[in-house]
Amino acid sequence: MSGHQHQSHQGERLVDAAKARLTETGEQWTGMREAVFEALASFDRPASAYDIAEAVSTAQGRRVAANSVYRILDLFVGANLAMRVESANAYVANSHPGCLHDCIFLICDQCGQAKHIDDDRLTEGVRAAAEKSGFAPTKPVIEVRGTCESCS
């Protein structure tokens, strides 16, 4: 995975890339899934299912339950459209859903921003250490807390 160019997307191109990726997995791109993805992508920080449910409810003028959003977010994580920030129980849209990498998040304790970086050498080392201990890793998630460049 390392050594390739990411094809990052924004705005409508990101929605189109997410739709293409989800349909590649055999899932349907429904109106509600699109609304949840667009709401998720509109946040400039990790968003909880409740944040997303509120945004979708406001946009649609009707109440959308957070548990429905959670199911869609689980689907998105499985299809690589979104990534879960475990320590915050929140999600970020994946700007390059066609690239599969383990998650490394740099999380700012001041402003709440979470930057996703890819370093396959690091995550391969984590996977190798787990395997050496007799553990079969499925998806390492590394979160580094601190202060971002803007807040320092």
mmCIF file of C-alpha atoms in Angstrom:
data_model
loop_
_atom_site.group_PDB
_atom_site.id
_atom_site.type_symbol
_atom_site.label_atom_id
_atom_site.label_comp_id
_atom_site.label_asym_id
_atom_site.label_seq_id
_atom_site.Cartn_x
_atom_site.Cartn_y
_atom_site.Cartn_z
ATOM 1 C CA MET A 1 0.000 0.000 0.000
ATOM 2 C CA SER A 2 2.817 2.422 0.630
ATOM 3 C CA GLY A 3 4.317 4.159 -2.357
ATOM 4 C CA HIS A 4 1.062 4.849 -4.199
ATOM 5 C CA GLN A 5 -0.616 8.182 -4.830
ATOM 6 C CA HIS A 6 -3.804 8.957 -2.947
ATOM 7 C CA GLN A 7 -6.692 10.208 -4.977
ATOM 8 C CA SER A 8 -8.304 12.492 -2.418
ATOM 9 C CA HIS A 9 -11.722 13.948 -3.105
ATOM 10 C CA GLN A 10 -13.750 16.877 -1.818
ATOM 11 C CA GLY A 11 -17.301 18.090 -2.166
ATOM 12 C CA GLU A 12 -19.376 16.462 -4.878
ATOM 13 C CA ARG A 13 -16.404 14.396 -6.098
ATOM 14 C CA LEU A 14 -16.108 12.894 -2.612
ATOM 15 C CA VAL A 15 -19.804 11.960 -2.604
ATOM 16 C CA ASP A 16 -19.418 10.402 -6.065
ATOM 17 C CA ALA A 17 -16.330 8.440 -4.944
ATOM 18 C CA ALA A 18 -18.162 7.228 -1.831
ATOM 19 C CA LYS A 19 -21.165 6.160 -3.896
ATOM 20 C CA ALA A 20 -18.923 4.269 -6.326
ATOM 21 C CA ARG A 21 -17.049 2.534 -3.502
ATOM 22 C CA LEU A 22 -20.236 1.513 -1.690
ATOM 23 C CA THR A 23 -21.841 0.091 -4.827
ATOM 24 C CA GLU A 24 -18.587 -1.816 -5.551
ATOM 25 C CA THR A 25 -19.150 -3.624 -2.258
ATOM 26 C CA GLY A 26 -22.621 -4.690 -3.421
ATOM 27 C CA GLU A 27 -24.543 -2.196 -1.281
ATOM 28 C CA GLN A 28 -27.117 0.330 -2.459
ATOM 29 C CA TRP A 29 -26.563 4.088 -2.288
ATOM 30 C CA THR A 30 -29.885 5.245 -0.838
ATOM 31 C CA GLY A 31 -31.098 8.760 -0.178
ATOM 32 C CA MET A 32 -30.627 8.324 3.574
ATOM 33 C CA ARG A 33 -27.098 6.971 3.130
ATOM 34 C CA GLU A 34 -26.265 9.922 0.912
ATOM 35 C CA ALA A 35 -27.711 12.352 3.477
ATOM 36 C CA VAL A 36 -25.658 10.763 6.277
ATOM 37 C CA PHE A 37 -22.484 10.792 4.193
ATOM 38 C CA GLU A 38 -22.960 14.415 3.147
ATOM 39 C CA ALA A 39 -23.560 15.420 6.775
ATOM 40 C CA LEU A 40 -20.479 13.500 7.918
ATOM 41 C CA ALA A 41 -18.330 15.072 5.198
ATOM 42 C CA SER A 42 -19.520 18.561 6.158
ATOM 43 C CA PHE A 43 -17.941 18.409 9.623
ATOM 44 C CA ASP A 44 -14.439 19.824 10.073
ATOM 45 C CA ARG A 45 -13.843 17.605 13.116
ATOM 46 C CA PRO A 46 -14.846 14.061 14.090
ATOM 47 C CA ALA A 47 -18.628 13.855 14.406
ATOM 48 C CA SER A 48 -20.713 11.591 16.612
ATOM 49 C CA ALA A 49 -23.774 9.754 15.345
ATOM 50 C CA TYR A 50 -25.840 12.252 17.341
ATOM 51 C CA ASP A 51 -24.133 15.207 15.602
ATOM 52 C CA ILE A 52 -24.850 13.608 12.230
ATOM 53 C CA ALA A 53 -28.439 12.703 13.143
ATOM 54 C CA GLU A 54 -29.050 16.312 14.158
ATOM 55 C CA ALA A 55 -27.559 17.646 10.912
ATOM 56 C CA VAL A 56 -29.623 15.247 8.779
ATOM 57 C CA SER A 57 -32.768 16.010 10.803
ATOM 58 C CA THR A 58 -32.267 19.731 10.250
ATOM 59 C CA ALA A 59 -31.612 19.291 6.526
ATOM 60 C CA GLN A 60 -34.634 17.026 6.003
ATOM 61 C CA GLY A 61 -37.013 18.783 8.370
ATOM 62 C CA ARG A 62 -37.825 15.558 10.175
ATOM 63 C CA ARG A 63 -36.324 13.663 13.068
ATOM 64 C CA VAL A 64 -33.701 11.061 12.184
ATOM 65 C CA ALA A 65 -32.784 8.605 14.946
ATOM 66 C CA ALA A 66 -29.154 8.251 15.984
ATOM 67 C CA ASN A 67 -29.427 4.445 15.997
ATOM 68 C CA SER A 68 -30.273 4.549 12.270
ATOM 69 C CA VAL A 69 -27.223 6.735 11.716
ATOM 70 C CA TYR A 70 -25.048 4.298 13.712
ATOM 71 C CA ARG A 71 -26.070 1.427 11.398
ATOM 72 C CA ILE A 72 -25.196 3.483 8.336
ATOM 73 C CA LEU A 73 -21.877 4.584 9.863
ATOM 74 C CA ASP A 74 -20.982 0.942 10.603
ATOM 75 C CA LEU A 75 -21.685 0.161 6.953
ATOM 76 C CA PHE A 76 -19.528 3.133 5.876
ATOM 77 C CA VAL A 77 -16.619 2.041 8.080
ATOM 78 C CA GLY A 78 -16.821 -1.478 6.642
ATOM 79 C CA ALA A 79 -16.813 -0.086 3.097
ATOM 80 C CA ASN A 80 -13.928 2.352 3.838
ATOM 81 C CA LEU A 81 -16.100 5.459 3.355
ATOM 82 C CA ALA A 82 -15.599 6.577 6.938
ATOM 83 C CA MET A 83 -13.136 5.999 9.740
ATOM 84 C CA ARG A 84 -13.976 5.755 13.433
ATOM 85 C CA VAL A 85 -12.005 7.759 15.972
ATOM 86 C CA GLU A 86 -12.272 5.209 18.752
ATOM 87 C CA SER A 87 -11.379 7.418 21.726
ATOM 88 C CA ALA A 88 -14.005 10.004 20.775
ATOM 89 C CA ASN A 89 -16.687 7.561 19.559
ATOM 90 C CA ALA A 90 -16.851 9.760 16.483
ATOM 91 C CA TYR A 91 -16.369 9.448 12.737
ATOM 92 C CA VAL A 92 -14.645 11.227 9.863
ATOM 93 C CA ALA A 93 -15.316 10.870 6.147
ATOM 94 C CA ASN A 94 -12.517 9.139 4.276
ATOM 95 C CA SER A 95 -11.362 11.519 1.554
ATOM 96 C CA HIS A 96 -9.795 8.629 -0.371
ATOM 97 C CA PRO A 97 -12.247 5.729 -0.047
ATOM 98 C CA GLY A 98 -10.515 3.740 -2.776
ATOM 99 C CA CYS A 99 -7.324 3.373 -0.681
ATOM 100 C CA LEU A 100 -7.165 0.808 2.103
ATOM 101 C CA HIS A 101 -4.912 1.682 5.025
ATOM 102 C CA ASP A 102 -4.885 1.107 8.737
ATOM 103 C CA CYS A 103 -5.937 4.203 10.667
ATOM 104 C CA ILE A 104 -3.482 6.555 12.313
ATOM 105 C CA PHE A 105 -5.135 9.632 13.801
ATOM 106 C CA LEU A 106 -3.445 12.724 15.194
ATOM 107 C CA ILE A 107 -6.039 14.208 17.572
ATOM 108 C CA CYS A 108 -5.751 17.749 18.921
ATOM 109 C CA ASP A 109 -6.788 18.067 22.570
ATOM 110 C CA GLN A 110 -7.335 21.809 22.090
ATOM 111 C CA CYS A 111 -9.637 22.085 19.044
ATOM 112 C CA GLY A 112 -10.773 18.481 18.545
ATOM 113 C CA GLN A 113 -9.441 18.169 14.986
ATOM 114 C CA ALA A 114 -8.385 14.686 13.906
ATOM 115 C CA LYS A 115 -5.937 14.348 11.061
ATOM 116 C CA HIS A 116 -5.671 10.962 9.386
ATOM 117 C CA ILE A 117 -2.223 9.942 8.183
ATOM 118 C CA ASP A 118 -1.000 6.803 6.473
ATOM 119 C CA ASP A 119 2.279 5.134 7.416
ATOM 120 C CA ASP A 120 2.180 1.529 6.353
ATOM 121 C CA ARG A 121 5.631 0.861 7.839
ATOM 122 C CA LEU A 122 4.315 1.758 11.290
ATOM 123 C CA THR A 123 1.095 -0.215 11.042
ATOM 124 C CA GLU A 124 2.897 -3.191 9.493
ATOM 125 C CA GLY A 125 5.160 -3.144 12.570
ATOM 126 C CA VAL A 126 2.107 -3.134 14.844
ATOM 127 C CA ARG A 127 0.595 -6.021 12.891
ATOM 128 C CA ALA A 128 3.885 -7.976 13.051
ATOM 129 C CA ALA A 129 4.172 -7.440 16.826
ATOM 130 C CA ALA A 130 0.598 -8.642 17.310
ATOM 131 C CA GLU A 131 1.186 -11.721 15.149
ATOM 132 C CA LYS A 132 4.410 -12.499 17.022
ATOM 133 C CA SER A 133 2.308 -12.606 20.200
ATOM 134 C CA GLY A 134 -0.083 -15.086 18.597
ATOM 135 C CA PHE A 135 -2.744 -12.470 17.915
ATOM 136 C CA ALA A 136 -4.464 -12.120 14.531
ATOM 137 C CA PRO A 137 -5.016 -8.359 13.995
ATOM 138 C CA THR A 138 -7.880 -7.339 11.758
ATOM 139 C CA LYS A 139 -7.618 -3.553 11.782
ATOM 140 C CA PRO A 140 -5.093 -1.646 13.872
ATOM 141 C CA VAL A 141 -6.185 1.833 14.905
ATOM 142 C CA ILE A 142 -3.536 4.162 16.315
ATOM 143 C CA GLU A 143 -4.525 7.426 17.960
ATOM 144 C CA VAL A 144 -1.977 10.031 18.989
ATOM 145 C CA ARG A 145 -3.271 12.815 21.239
ATOM 146 C CA GLY A 146 -1.582 16.196 21.475
ATOM 147 C CA THR A 147 -1.696 19.681 20.026
ATOM 148 C CA CYS A 148 -2.090 20.446 16.309
ATOM 149 C CA GLU A 149 0.011 22.978 14.439
ATOM 150 C CA SER A 150 -2.779 25.585 14.488
ATOM 151 C CA CYS A 151 -3.220 25.387 18.268
ATOM 152 C CA SER A 152 0.463 25.256 19.241
#
